[in-house]
Amino acid sequence: MPPLLWYAYKKRKRGRKMFCPNCGQFHNDTSKFCPNCGSPVQPAQQPNPSQPNGWQPNAPANGYRAPIRYRNIGLCVVLSIVTCGIYGIYWMVCLIDDLNIACEQPQDTSGLTVFLLSLVTCGIYMIYWCYKAGDKVTYIRRRAGAPVDSNTSTLYLILAIFGLALVNYCLIQSELNNVAAG
């Protein structure tokens, strides 16, 4: 057995160290009383059996959602051009993830998955995703009480077909900036 694995095995076998709330000394997690001061210590909390393997539900607790970052659209466009599209890929992945959060559909297709599917299908999936993004933007605007344009999906589709997906990113980022601003 390699030395690092042997050390980890022995450390796990000995038990983790716990902190005594009374005297501040460390002790083994298997002991019920502190060896220094003799005060009873809390046993280690057992994992919740209703949540197997540490899985947490997708529903946010207490209304918490992952924050949607405000991004400067002009800076994103300039960085996409200067880095020959590399920043554009990063921006697209973040944009898709933020759009999913803003639509309250975090389980929807992630940004990285959309990028990989677009790569494999030579951009056809990106055209489809741009059309679906129009529906999501319409949902966000309707929920915010803003005027809704039913042709958003068609506009995004036409822009994507003509190779102007960067314009789509700008339009979507503008909507996400409105959500991030409150």
Tab-separated table of N, CA and C in Angstrom:
chain	number	residue	atom	x	y	z
A	1	MET	N	0.858	-1.175	0.000
A	1	MET	CA	0.000	0.000	0.000
A	1	MET	C	0.901	1.233	0.000
A	2	PRO	N	0.633	2.219	-0.888
A	2	PRO	CA	1.452	3.432	-0.920
A	2	PRO	C	1.401	4.160	0.421
A	3	PRO	N	2.482	4.872	0.755
A	3	PRO	CA	2.559	5.516	2.068
A	3	PRO	C	1.409	6.489	2.343
A	4	LEU	N	0.991	7.245	1.341
A	4	LEU	CA	-0.075	8.216	1.565
A	4	LEU	C	-1.394	7.518	1.892
A	5	LEU	N	-1.684	6.425	1.176
A	5	LEU	CA	-2.906	5.674	1.464
A	5	LEU	C	-2.827	5.020	2.839
A	6	TRP	N	-1.636	4.513	3.213
A	6	TRP	CA	-1.465	3.887	4.513
A	6	TRP	C	-1.705	4.910	5.620
A	7	TYR	N	-1.191	6.121	5.441
A	7	TYR	CA	-1.388	7.169	6.437
A	7	TYR	C	-2.872	7.512	6.570
A	8	ALA	N	-3.564	7.627	5.437
A	8	ALA	CA	-4.995	7.947	5.473
A	8	ALA	C	-5.780	6.825	6.139
A	9	TYR	N	-5.379	5.568	5.882
A	9	TYR	CA	-6.063	4.437	6.494
A	9	TYR	C	-5.873	4.447	8.005
A	10	LYS	N	-4.622	4.663	8.452
A	10	LYS	CA	-4.350	4.675	9.889
A	10	LYS	C	-5.059	5.848	10.556
A	11	LYS	N	-5.087	6.987	9.896
A	11	LYS	CA	-5.744	8.163	10.465
A	11	LYS	C	-7.245	7.906	10.602
A	12	ARG	N	-7.849	7.279	9.601
A	12	ARG	CA	-9.274	6.984	9.663
A	12	ARG	C	-9.562	5.949	10.741
A	13	LYS	N	-8.652	4.994	10.890
A	13	LYS	CA	-8.845	3.943	11.872
A	13	LYS	C	-8.783	4.502	13.290
A	14	ARG	N	-7.888	5.467	13.511
A	14	ARG	CA	-7.762	6.068	14.836
A	14	ARG	C	-8.963	6.933	15.175
A	15	GLY	N	-9.627	7.461	14.189
A	15	GLY	CA	-10.763	8.344	14.432
A	15	GLY	C	-10.362	9.791	14.230
A	16	ARG	N	-11.347	10.601	14.033
A	16	ARG	CA	-11.090	12.016	13.835
A	16	ARG	C	-10.932	12.688	15.182
A	17	LYS	N	-10.279	13.803	15.169
A	17	LYS	CA	-10.108	14.591	16.381
A	17	LYS	C	-11.289	15.525	16.536
A	18	MET	N	-11.779	15.627	17.772
A	18	MET	CA	-12.875	16.540	18.076
A	18	MET	C	-12.391	17.561	19.086
A	19	PHE	N	-13.104	18.643	19.179
A	19	PHE	CA	-12.759	19.776	20.017
A	19	PHE	C	-13.673	19.771	21.234
A	20	CYS	N	-13.107	19.862	22.448
A	20	CYS	CA	-13.905	19.924	23.673
A	20	CYS	C	-14.401	21.358	23.860
A	21	PRO	N	-15.720	21.559	23.970
A	21	PRO	CA	-16.238	22.912	24.132
A	21	PRO	C	-15.939	23.511	25.506
A	22	ASN	N	-15.585	22.666	26.486
A	22	ASN	CA	-15.342	23.149	27.846
A	22	ASN	C	-13.908	23.646	28.031
A	23	CYS	N	-12.925	22.796	27.712
A	23	CYS	CA	-11.529	23.163	27.972
A	23	CYS	C	-10.747	23.523	26.714
A	24	GLY	N	-11.265	23.173	25.536
A	24	GLY	CA	-10.591	23.533	24.297
A	24	GLY	C	-9.589	22.514	23.810
A	25	GLN	N	-9.473	21.371	24.454
A	25	GLN	CA	-8.532	20.335	24.041
A	25	GLN	C	-9.135	19.466	22.937
A	26	PHE	N	-8.254	18.908	22.125
A	26	PHE	CA	-8.703	17.970	21.107
A	26	PHE	C	-8.712	16.574	21.700
A	27	HIS	N	-9.646	15.746	21.249
A	27	HIS	CA	-9.730	14.369	21.712
A	27	HIS	C	-10.284	13.512	20.591
A	28	ASN	N	-10.261	12.197	20.801
A	28	ASN	CA	-10.755	11.256	19.812
A	28	ASN	C	-12.267	11.355	19.698
A	29	ASP	N	-12.811	11.150	18.514
A	29	ASP	CA	-14.260	11.274	18.365
A	29	ASP	C	-15.007	10.090	18.961
A	30	THR	N	-14.286	9.036	19.369
A	30	THR	CA	-14.950	7.883	19.972
A	30	THR	C	-15.131	8.047	21.473
A	31	SER	N	-14.445	9.007	22.082
A	31	SER	CA	-14.570	9.180	23.533
A	31	SER	C	-15.836	9.956	23.873
A	32	LYS	N	-16.451	9.567	25.013
A	32	LYS	CA	-17.683	10.223	25.453
A	32	LYS	C	-17.392	11.350	26.433
A	33	PHE	N	-16.204	11.321	27.031
A	33	PHE	CA	-15.805	12.354	27.980
A	33	PHE	C	-14.442	12.888	27.574
A	34	CYS	N	-14.214	14.149	27.850
A	34	CYS	CA	-12.935	14.770	27.538
A	34	CYS	C	-11.871	14.188	28.461
A	35	PRO	N	-10.732	13.704	27.918
A	35	PRO	CA	-9.691	13.140	28.773
A	35	PRO	C	-8.990	14.202	29.625
A	36	ASN	N	-9.107	15.470	29.273
A	36	ASN	CA	-8.436	16.534	30.007
A	36	ASN	C	-9.266	17.027	31.186
A	37	CYS	N	-10.541	17.378	30.959
A	37	CYS	CA	-11.357	17.965	32.024
A	37	CYS	C	-12.472	17.045	32.497
A	38	GLY	N	-12.771	15.967	31.767
A	38	GLY	CA	-13.787	15.013	32.190
A	38	GLY	C	-15.212	15.408	31.856
A	39	SER	N	-15.407	16.516	31.176
A	39	SER	CA	-16.777	16.928	30.858
A	39	SER	C	-17.319	16.073	29.711
A	40	PRO	N	-18.637	15.828	29.719
A	40	PRO	CA	-19.207	15.041	28.618
A	40	PRO	C	-19.145	15.836	27.313
A	41	VAL	N	-18.884	15.126	26.237
A	41	VAL	CA	-18.801	15.768	24.926
A	41	VAL	C	-19.907	15.223	24.039
A	42	GLN	N	-20.291	16.019	23.064
A	42	GLN	CA	-21.348	15.621	22.134
A	42	GLN	C	-20.792	14.585	21.166
A	43	PRO	N	-21.539	13.535	20.907
A	43	PRO	CA	-21.082	12.598	19.877
A	43	PRO	C	-21.195	13.253	18.506
A	44	ALA	N	-20.454	12.729	17.582
A	44	ALA	CA	-20.498	13.263	16.218
A	44	ALA	C	-21.900	13.090	15.649
A	45	GLN	N	-22.374	14.099	14.945
A	45	GLN	CA	-23.712	14.025	14.377
A	45	GLN	C	-23.741	12.992	13.265
A	46	GLN	N	-24.772	12.182	13.310
A	46	GLN	CA	-24.958	11.170	12.284
A	46	GLN	C	-25.655	11.811	11.092
A	47	PRO	N	-25.357	11.359	9.886
A	47	PRO	CA	-26.042	11.922	8.726
A	47	PRO	C	-27.536	11.628	8.790
A	48	ASN	N	-28.314	12.527	8.229
A	48	ASN	CA	-29.761	12.406	8.215
A	48	ASN	C	-30.144	11.224	7.331
A	49	PRO	N	-30.847	10.210	7.869
A	49	PRO	CA	-31.166	9.040	7.047
A	49	PRO	C	-32.129	9.349	5.903
A	50	SER	N	-32.870	10.452	5.994
A	50	SER	CA	-33.776	10.782	4.896
A	50	SER	C	-33.025	11.390	3.713
A	51	GLN	N	-31.756	11.712	3.891
A	51	GLN	CA	-30.930	12.273	2.830
A	51	GLN	C	-29.769	11.313	2.562
A	52	PRO	N	-29.964	10.218	1.846
A	52	PRO	CA	-28.891	9.247	1.661
A	52	PRO	C	-27.723	9.830	0.871
A	53	ASN	N	-26.533	9.434	1.275
A	53	ASN	CA	-25.287	9.801	0.595
A	53	ASN	C	-25.062	11.297	0.502
A	54	GLY	N	-25.595	12.061	1.417
A	54	GLY	CA	-25.373	13.490	1.425
A	54	GLY	C	-26.098	14.237	0.331
A	55	TRP	N	-27.043	13.604	-0.341
A	55	TRP	CA	-27.785	14.257	-1.415
A	55	TRP	C	-28.698	15.307	-0.832
A	56	GLN	N	-28.722	16.464	-1.435
A	56	GLN	CA	-29.595	17.542	-0.998
A	56	GLN	C	-30.635	17.792	-2.079
A	57	PRO	N	-31.851	18.130	-1.711
A	57	PRO	CA	-32.864	18.399	-2.733
A	57	PRO	C	-32.541	19.659	-3.515
A	58	ASN	N	-33.104	19.763	-4.717
A	58	ASN	CA	-32.857	20.921	-5.567
A	58	ASN	C	-33.545	22.173	-5.067
A	59	ALA	N	-34.595	22.016	-4.274
A	59	ALA	CA	-35.339	23.181	-3.802
A	59	ALA	C	-34.477	23.992	-2.844
A	60	PRO	N	-34.330	25.277	-3.069
A	60	PRO	CA	-33.508	26.095	-2.192
A	60	PRO	C	-34.162	26.270	-0.828
A	61	ALA	N	-33.339	26.286	0.209
A	61	ALA	CA	-33.841	26.458	1.568
A	61	ALA	C	-34.035	27.934	1.868
A	62	ASN	N	-35.102	28.266	2.515
A	62	ASN	CA	-35.411	29.631	2.936
A	62	ASN	C	-35.394	30.620	1.774
A	63	GLY	N	-35.779	30.177	0.595
A	63	GLY	CA	-35.859	31.077	-0.543
A	63	GLY	C	-34.508	31.450	-1.134
A	64	TYR	N	-33.438	30.795	-0.739
A	64	TYR	CA	-32.114	31.137	-1.251
A	64	TYR	C	-31.941	30.576	-2.655
A	65	ARG	N	-31.418	31.402	-3.546
A	65	ARG	CA	-31.058	30.978	-4.886
A	65	ARG	C	-29.617	31.393	-5.124
A	66	ALA	N	-28.962	30.668	-6.001
A	66	ALA	CA	-27.612	31.069	-6.371
A	66	ALA	C	-27.695	32.435	-7.046
A	67	PRO	N	-26.801	33.333	-6.719
A	67	PRO	CA	-26.896	34.684	-7.277
A	67	PRO	C	-26.597	34.703	-8.772
A	68	ILE	N	-27.284	35.589	-9.450
A	68	ILE	CA	-27.026	35.815	-10.871
A	68	ILE	C	-26.123	37.034	-10.944
A	69	ARG	N	-24.965	36.865	-11.552
A	69	ARG	CA	-23.986	37.947	-11.588
A	69	ARG	C	-24.334	38.969	-12.650
A	70	TYR	N	-24.150	40.222	-12.309
A	70	TYR	CA	-24.261	41.308	-13.281
A	70	TYR	C	-22.980	41.301	-14.103
A	71	ARG	N	-23.103	41.297	-15.418
A	71	ARG	CA	-21.932	41.315	-16.295
A	71	ARG	C	-22.041	42.501	-17.245
A	72	ASN	N	-20.932	43.180	-17.429
A	72	ASN	CA	-20.863	44.290	-18.374
A	72	ASN	C	-20.860	43.702	-19.783
A	73	ILE	N	-21.886	43.995	-20.544
A	73	ILE	CA	-22.050	43.381	-21.864
A	73	ILE	C	-20.939	43.812	-22.815
A	74	GLY	N	-20.599	45.092	-22.816
A	74	GLY	CA	-19.531	45.576	-23.696
A	74	GLY	C	-18.203	44.906	-23.394
A	75	LEU	N	-17.894	44.763	-22.116
A	75	LEU	CA	-16.645	44.110	-21.725
A	75	LEU	C	-16.640	42.643	-22.147
A	76	CYS	N	-17.779	41.972	-22.012
A	76	CYS	CA	-17.860	40.570	-22.427
A	76	CYS	C	-17.636	40.424	-23.930
A	77	VAL	N	-18.190	41.335	-24.713
A	77	VAL	CA	-18.008	41.281	-26.168
A	77	VAL	C	-16.542	41.534	-26.524
A	78	VAL	N	-15.943	42.554	-25.916
A	78	VAL	CA	-14.538	42.872	-26.200
A	78	VAL	C	-13.633	41.705	-25.801
A	79	LEU	N	-13.859	41.134	-24.623
A	79	LEU	CA	-13.038	39.997	-24.190
A	79	LEU	C	-13.235	38.790	-25.103
A	80	SER	N	-14.446	38.592	-25.595
A	80	SER	CA	-14.692	37.482	-26.521
A	80	SER	C	-13.905	37.666	-27.813
A	81	ILE	N	-13.823	38.900	-28.295
A	81	ILE	CA	-13.086	39.171	-29.534
A	81	ILE	C	-11.582	39.084	-29.299
A	82	VAL	N	-11.104	39.689	-28.210
A	82	VAL	CA	-9.666	39.717	-27.926
A	82	VAL	C	-9.121	38.315	-27.680
A	83	THR	N	-9.892	37.459	-27.013
A	83	THR	CA	-9.411	36.108	-26.704
A	83	THR	C	-9.786	35.096	-27.785
A	84	CYS	N	-10.170	35.589	-28.949
A	84	CYS	CA	-10.519	34.734	-30.091
A	84	CYS	C	-11.634	33.742	-29.755
A	85	GLY	N	-12.581	34.172	-28.959
A	85	GLY	CA	-13.756	33.358	-28.670
A	85	GLY	C	-13.688	32.517	-27.422
A	86	ILE	N	-12.521	32.435	-26.795
A	86	ILE	CA	-12.405	31.593	-25.600
A	86	ILE	C	-13.250	32.159	-24.465
A	87	TYR	N	-13.189	33.465	-24.264
A	87	TYR	CA	-14.033	34.061	-23.231
A	87	TYR	C	-15.506	33.963	-23.631
A	88	GLY	N	-15.785	33.981	-24.915
A	88	GLY	CA	-17.160	33.828	-25.387
A	88	GLY	C	-17.751	32.489	-24.981
A	89	ILE	N	-16.929	31.451	-25.009
A	89	ILE	CA	-17.389	30.128	-24.572
A	89	ILE	C	-17.694	30.158	-23.077
A	90	TYR	N	-16.792	30.746	-22.299
A	90	TYR	CA	-17.013	30.851	-20.856
A	90	TYR	C	-18.270	31.666	-20.568
A	91	TRP	N	-18.424	32.766	-21.269
A	91	TRP	CA	-19.593	33.630	-21.082
A	91	TRP	C	-20.877	32.871	-21.419
A	92	MET	N	-20.840	32.101	-22.507
A	92	MET	CA	-22.016	31.330	-22.905
A	92	MET	C	-22.397	30.312	-21.832
A	93	VAL	N	-21.413	29.602	-21.299
A	93	VAL	CA	-21.688	28.593	-20.269
A	93	VAL	C	-22.289	29.252	-19.030
A	94	CYS	N	-21.705	30.350	-18.582
A	94	CYS	CA	-22.237	31.065	-17.412
A	94	CYS	C	-23.617	31.642	-17.700
A	95	LEU	N	-23.808	32.151	-18.905
A	95	LEU	CA	-25.084	32.739	-19.309
A	95	LEU	C	-26.200	31.698	-19.267
A	96	ILE	N	-25.911	30.513	-19.764
A	96	ILE	CA	-26.914	29.446	-19.779
A	96	ILE	C	-27.259	29.021	-18.361
A	97	ASP	N	-26.241	28.867	-17.513
A	97	ASP	CA	-26.507	28.484	-16.122
A	97	ASP	C	-27.310	29.557	-15.396
A	98	ASP	N	-26.965	30.825	-15.615
A	98	ASP	CA	-27.718	31.919	-14.987
A	98	ASP	C	-29.151	31.977	-15.507
A	99	LEU	N	-29.333	31.729	-16.792
A	99	LEU	CA	-30.680	31.747	-17.363
A	99	LEU	C	-31.533	30.630	-16.766
A	100	ASN	N	-30.935	29.469	-16.562
A	100	ASN	CA	-31.666	28.368	-15.926
A	100	ASN	C	-32.081	28.731	-14.508
A	101	ILE	N	-31.206	29.403	-13.775
A	101	ILE	CA	-31.525	29.809	-12.406
A	101	ILE	C	-32.617	30.871	-12.411
A	102	ALA	N	-32.511	31.830	-13.318
A	102	ALA	CA	-33.499	32.909	-13.376
A	102	ALA	C	-34.880	32.385	-13.757
A	103	CYS	N	-34.932	31.307	-14.537
A	103	CYS	CA	-36.215	30.714	-14.937
A	103	CYS	C	-36.723	29.710	-13.921
A	104	GLU	N	-36.004	29.559	-12.838
A	104	GLU	CA	-36.345	28.585	-11.800
A	104	GLU	C	-36.351	27.167	-12.364
A	105	GLN	N	-35.412	26.891	-13.266
A	105	GLN	CA	-35.242	25.562	-13.842
A	105	GLN	C	-33.771	25.159	-13.767
A	106	PRO	N	-33.188	25.090	-12.554
A	106	PRO	CA	-31.756	24.779	-12.469
A	106	PRO	C	-31.411	23.377	-12.952
A	107	GLN	N	-32.404	22.492	-13.052
A	107	GLN	CA	-32.144	21.132	-13.514
A	107	GLN	C	-32.117	21.045	-15.036
A	108	ASP	N	-32.434	22.132	-15.723
A	108	ASP	CA	-32.440	22.131	-17.181
A	108	ASP	C	-31.008	21.961	-17.699
A	109	THR	N	-30.852	21.792	-18.984
A	109	THR	CA	-29.552	21.523	-19.598
A	109	THR	C	-28.525	22.571	-19.184
A	110	SER	N	-27.408	22.118	-18.625
A	110	SER	CA	-26.382	23.038	-18.126
A	110	SER	C	-25.617	23.669	-19.286
A	111	GLY	N	-24.885	24.718	-18.960
A	111	GLY	CA	-24.123	25.432	-19.970
A	111	GLY	C	-23.053	24.578	-20.619
A	112	LEU	N	-22.371	23.787	-19.813
A	112	LEU	CA	-21.320	22.929	-20.356
A	112	LEU	C	-21.910	21.869	-21.284
A	113	THR	N	-23.064	21.339	-20.916
A	113	THR	CA	-23.721	20.343	-21.761
A	113	THR	C	-24.154	20.960	-23.086
A	114	VAL	N	-24.699	22.170	-23.030
A	114	VAL	CA	-25.101	22.853	-24.267
A	114	VAL	C	-23.883	23.082	-25.155
A	115	PHE	N	-22.762	23.494	-24.551
A	115	PHE	CA	-21.544	23.718	-25.336
A	115	PHE	C	-21.076	22.425	-26.002
A	116	LEU	N	-21.037	21.335	-25.235
A	116	LEU	CA	-20.565	20.069	-25.798
A	116	LEU	C	-21.507	19.543	-26.879
A	117	LEU	N	-22.816	19.642	-26.648
A	117	LEU	CA	-23.767	19.199	-27.675
A	117	LEU	C	-23.670	20.064	-28.930
A	118	SER	N	-23.428	21.344	-28.752
A	118	SER	CA	-23.261	22.229	-29.908
A	118	SER	C	-21.997	21.880	-30.677
A	119	LEU	N	-20.963	21.515	-29.954
A	119	LEU	CA	-19.710	21.125	-30.588
A	119	LEU	C	-19.888	19.839	-31.390
A	120	VAL	N	-20.573	18.865	-30.807
A	120	VAL	CA	-20.774	17.573	-31.464
A	120	VAL	C	-21.698	17.700	-32.676
A	121	THR	N	-22.719	18.545	-32.574
A	121	THR	CA	-23.693	18.678	-33.672
A	121	THR	C	-23.340	19.811	-34.628
A	122	CYS	N	-22.141	20.333	-34.547
A	122	CYS	CA	-21.667	21.404	-35.429
A	122	CYS	C	-22.553	22.644	-35.370
A	123	GLY	N	-23.017	22.985	-34.192
A	123	GLY	CA	-23.765	24.215	-33.985
A	123	GLY	C	-25.270	24.100	-34.095
A	124	ILE	N	-25.772	22.948	-34.509
A	124	ILE	CA	-27.224	22.806	-34.666
A	124	ILE	C	-27.922	22.884	-33.308
A	125	TYR	N	-27.334	22.273	-32.289
A	125	TYR	CA	-27.964	22.324	-30.967
A	125	TYR	C	-27.979	23.756	-30.432
A	126	MET	N	-26.979	24.546	-30.767
A	126	MET	CA	-26.959	25.942	-30.310
A	126	MET	C	-28.121	26.723	-30.925
A	127	ILE	N	-28.430	26.445	-32.178
A	127	ILE	CA	-29.573	27.107	-32.816
A	127	ILE	C	-30.856	26.730	-32.087
A	128	TYR	N	-31.005	25.442	-31.765
A	128	TYR	CA	-32.176	24.990	-31.006
A	128	TYR	C	-32.212	25.648	-29.632
A	129	TRP	N	-31.055	25.696	-28.961
A	129	TRP	CA	-31.024	26.281	-27.617
A	129	TRP	C	-31.383	27.770	-27.661
A	130	CYS	N	-30.928	28.483	-28.677
A	130	CYS	CA	-31.274	29.908	-28.786
A	130	CYS	C	-32.779	30.092	-28.907
A	131	TYR	N	-33.437	29.205	-29.642
A	131	TYR	CA	-34.895	29.280	-29.741
A	131	TYR	C	-35.532	29.053	-28.369
A	132	LYS	N	-35.059	28.039	-27.641
A	132	LYS	CA	-35.601	27.755	-26.306
A	132	LYS	C	-35.269	28.875	-25.321
A	133	ALA	N	-34.139	29.539	-25.515
A	133	ALA	CA	-33.771	30.659	-24.637
A	133	ALA	C	-34.768	31.794	-24.779
A	134	GLY	N	-35.325	31.956	-25.967
A	134	GLY	CA	-36.359	32.970	-26.159
A	134	GLY	C	-37.572	32.712	-25.281
A	135	ASP	N	-37.953	31.442	-25.152
A	135	ASP	CA	-39.063	31.089	-24.255
A	135	ASP	C	-38.717	31.414	-22.807
A	136	LYS	N	-37.478	31.150	-22.427
A	136	LYS	CA	-37.067	31.420	-21.045
A	136	LYS	C	-37.049	32.920	-20.756
A	137	VAL	N	-36.582	33.701	-21.715
A	137	VAL	CA	-36.566	35.156	-21.530
A	137	VAL	C	-37.995	35.686	-21.430
A	138	THR	N	-38.887	35.141	-22.249
A	138	THR	CA	-40.295	35.540	-22.165
A	138	THR	C	-40.863	35.217	-20.792
A	139	TYR	N	-40.507	34.058	-20.250
A	139	TYR	CA	-40.963	33.669	-18.910
A	139	TYR	C	-40.444	34.645	-17.853
A	140	ILE	N	-39.168	35.015	-17.959
A	140	ILE	CA	-38.573	35.946	-16.988
A	140	ILE	C	-39.281	37.295	-17.052
A	141	ARG	N	-39.511	37.786	-18.260
A	141	ARG	CA	-40.172	39.091	-18.412
A	141	ARG	C	-41.608	39.046	-17.895
A	142	ARG	N	-42.307	37.959	-18.174
A	142	ARG	CA	-43.693	37.833	-17.716
A	142	ARG	C	-43.737	37.797	-16.187
A	143	ARG	N	-42.815	37.073	-15.580
A	143	ARG	CA	-42.777	36.978	-14.120
A	143	ARG	C	-42.437	38.320	-13.483
A	144	ALA	N	-41.609	39.116	-14.166
A	144	ALA	CA	-41.222	40.427	-13.632
A	144	ALA	C	-42.287	41.486	-13.890
A	145	GLY	N	-43.286	41.159	-14.693
A	145	GLY	CA	-44.333	42.130	-14.992
A	145	GLY	C	-43.958	43.087	-16.107
A	146	ALA	N	-42.883	42.792	-16.831
A	146	ALA	CA	-42.449	43.642	-17.946
A	146	ALA	C	-43.266	43.286	-19.190
A	147	PRO	N	-43.314	44.191	-20.155
A	147	PRO	CA	-44.033	43.864	-21.395
A	147	PRO	C	-43.386	42.667	-22.090
A	148	VAL	N	-44.219	41.779	-22.593
A	148	VAL	CA	-43.739	40.530	-23.180
A	148	VAL	C	-43.912	40.584	-24.694
A	149	ASP	N	-42.843	40.200	-25.408
A	149	ASP	CA	-42.896	40.098	-26.861
A	149	ASP	C	-42.923	38.615	-27.212
A	150	SER	N	-43.937	38.183	-27.901
A	150	SER	CA	-44.078	36.756	-28.205
A	150	SER	C	-43.130	36.300	-29.311
A	151	ASN	N	-42.436	37.223	-29.954
A	151	ASN	CA	-41.538	36.873	-31.054
A	151	ASN	C	-40.085	36.751	-30.621
A	152	THR	N	-39.829	36.731	-29.324
A	152	THR	CA	-38.448	36.660	-28.842
A	152	THR	C	-37.766	35.387	-29.318
A	153	SER	N	-38.461	34.257	-29.234
A	153	SER	CA	-37.872	32.984	-29.673
A	153	SER	C	-37.528	33.023	-31.154
A	154	THR	N	-38.414	33.586	-31.953
A	154	THR	CA	-38.169	33.673	-33.394
A	154	THR	C	-36.977	34.578	-33.694
A	155	LEU	N	-36.882	35.693	-32.981
A	155	LEU	CA	-35.750	36.603	-33.165
A	155	LEU	C	-34.439	35.900	-32.843
A	156	TYR	N	-34.396	35.199	-31.703
A	156	TYR	CA	-33.176	34.487	-31.314
A	156	TYR	C	-32.838	33.393	-32.321
A	157	LEU	N	-33.854	32.717	-32.846
A	157	LEU	CA	-33.628	31.672	-33.838
A	157	LEU	C	-33.021	32.249	-35.113
A	158	ILE	N	-33.581	33.344	-35.608
A	158	ILE	CA	-33.072	33.959	-36.846
A	158	ILE	C	-31.647	34.464	-36.651
A	159	LEU	N	-31.382	35.105	-35.514
A	159	LEU	CA	-30.017	35.576	-35.253
A	159	LEU	C	-29.038	34.408	-35.194
A	160	ALA	N	-29.436	33.295	-34.578
A	160	ALA	CA	-28.550	32.131	-34.480
A	160	ALA	C	-28.313	31.504	-35.850
A	161	ILE	N	-29.335	31.447	-36.680
A	161	ILE	CA	-29.176	30.868	-38.024
A	161	ILE	C	-28.184	31.683	-38.849
A	162	PHE	N	-28.214	33.006	-38.704
A	162	PHE	CA	-27.297	33.863	-39.459
A	162	PHE	C	-25.945	34.042	-38.766
A	163	GLY	N	-25.669	33.242	-37.752
A	163	GLY	CA	-24.361	33.266	-37.104
A	163	GLY	C	-24.153	34.420	-36.150
A	164	LEU	N	-25.216	35.001	-35.668
A	164	LEU	CA	-25.111	36.136	-34.749
A	164	LEU	C	-25.495	35.729	-33.323
A	165	ALA	N	-24.989	34.587	-32.893
A	165	ALA	CA	-25.293	34.116	-31.539
A	165	ALA	C	-24.742	35.085	-30.495
A	166	LEU	N	-23.670	35.800	-30.832
A	166	LEU	CA	-23.114	36.779	-29.893
A	166	LEU	C	-24.135	37.878	-29.590
A	167	VAL	N	-24.930	38.245	-30.582
A	167	VAL	CA	-25.997	39.228	-30.350
A	167	VAL	C	-27.044	38.633	-29.412
A	168	ASN	N	-27.340	37.333	-29.589
A	168	ASN	CA	-28.260	36.660	-28.663
A	168	ASN	C	-27.732	36.720	-27.237
A	169	TYR	N	-26.431	36.452	-27.080
A	169	TYR	CA	-25.839	36.494	-25.734
A	169	TYR	C	-26.025	37.876	-25.118
A	170	CYS	N	-25.829	38.913	-25.931
A	170	CYS	CA	-25.984	40.284	-25.417
A	170	CYS	C	-27.420	40.548	-24.980
A	171	LEU	N	-28.380	40.118	-25.788
A	171	LEU	CA	-29.787	40.331	-25.445
A	171	LEU	C	-30.179	39.555	-24.187
A	172	ILE	N	-29.720	38.308	-24.100
A	172	ILE	CA	-30.031	37.491	-22.920
A	172	ILE	C	-29.344	38.064	-21.692
A	173	GLN	N	-28.083	38.495	-21.845
A	173	GLN	CA	-27.365	39.066	-20.701
A	173	GLN	C	-28.043	40.338	-20.219
A	174	SER	N	-28.600	41.110	-21.133
A	174	SER	CA	-29.327	42.311	-20.740
A	174	SER	C	-30.511	41.955	-19.842
A	175	GLU	N	-31.240	40.909	-20.201
A	175	GLU	CA	-32.363	40.461	-19.361
A	175	GLU	C	-31.871	39.938	-18.016
A	176	LEU	N	-30.762	39.198	-18.038
A	176	LEU	CA	-30.224	38.672	-16.777
A	176	LEU	C	-29.701	39.794	-15.890
A	177	ASN	N	-29.138	40.842	-16.494
A	177	ASN	CA	-28.696	41.990	-15.699
A	177	ASN	C	-29.887	42.667	-15.027
A	178	ASN	N	-31.023	42.705	-15.712
A	178	ASN	CA	-32.233	43.253	-15.092
A	178	ASN	C	-32.663	42.414	-13.897
A	179	VAL	N	-32.547	41.089	-14.022
A	179	VAL	CA	-32.893	40.199	-12.906
A	179	VAL	C	-31.901	40.386	-11.764
A	180	ALA	N	-30.605	40.504	-12.095
A	180	ALA	CA	-29.578	40.663	-11.061
A	180	ALA	C	-29.731	41.986	-10.325
A	181	ALA	N	-30.194	43.012	-11.027
A	181	ALA	CA	-30.370	44.323	-10.400
A	181	ALA	C	-31.560	44.332	-9.449
A	182	GLY	N	-32.445	43.382	-9.612
A	182	GLY	CA	-33.576	43.303	-8.677
A	182	GLY	C	-34.793	43.642	-9.356
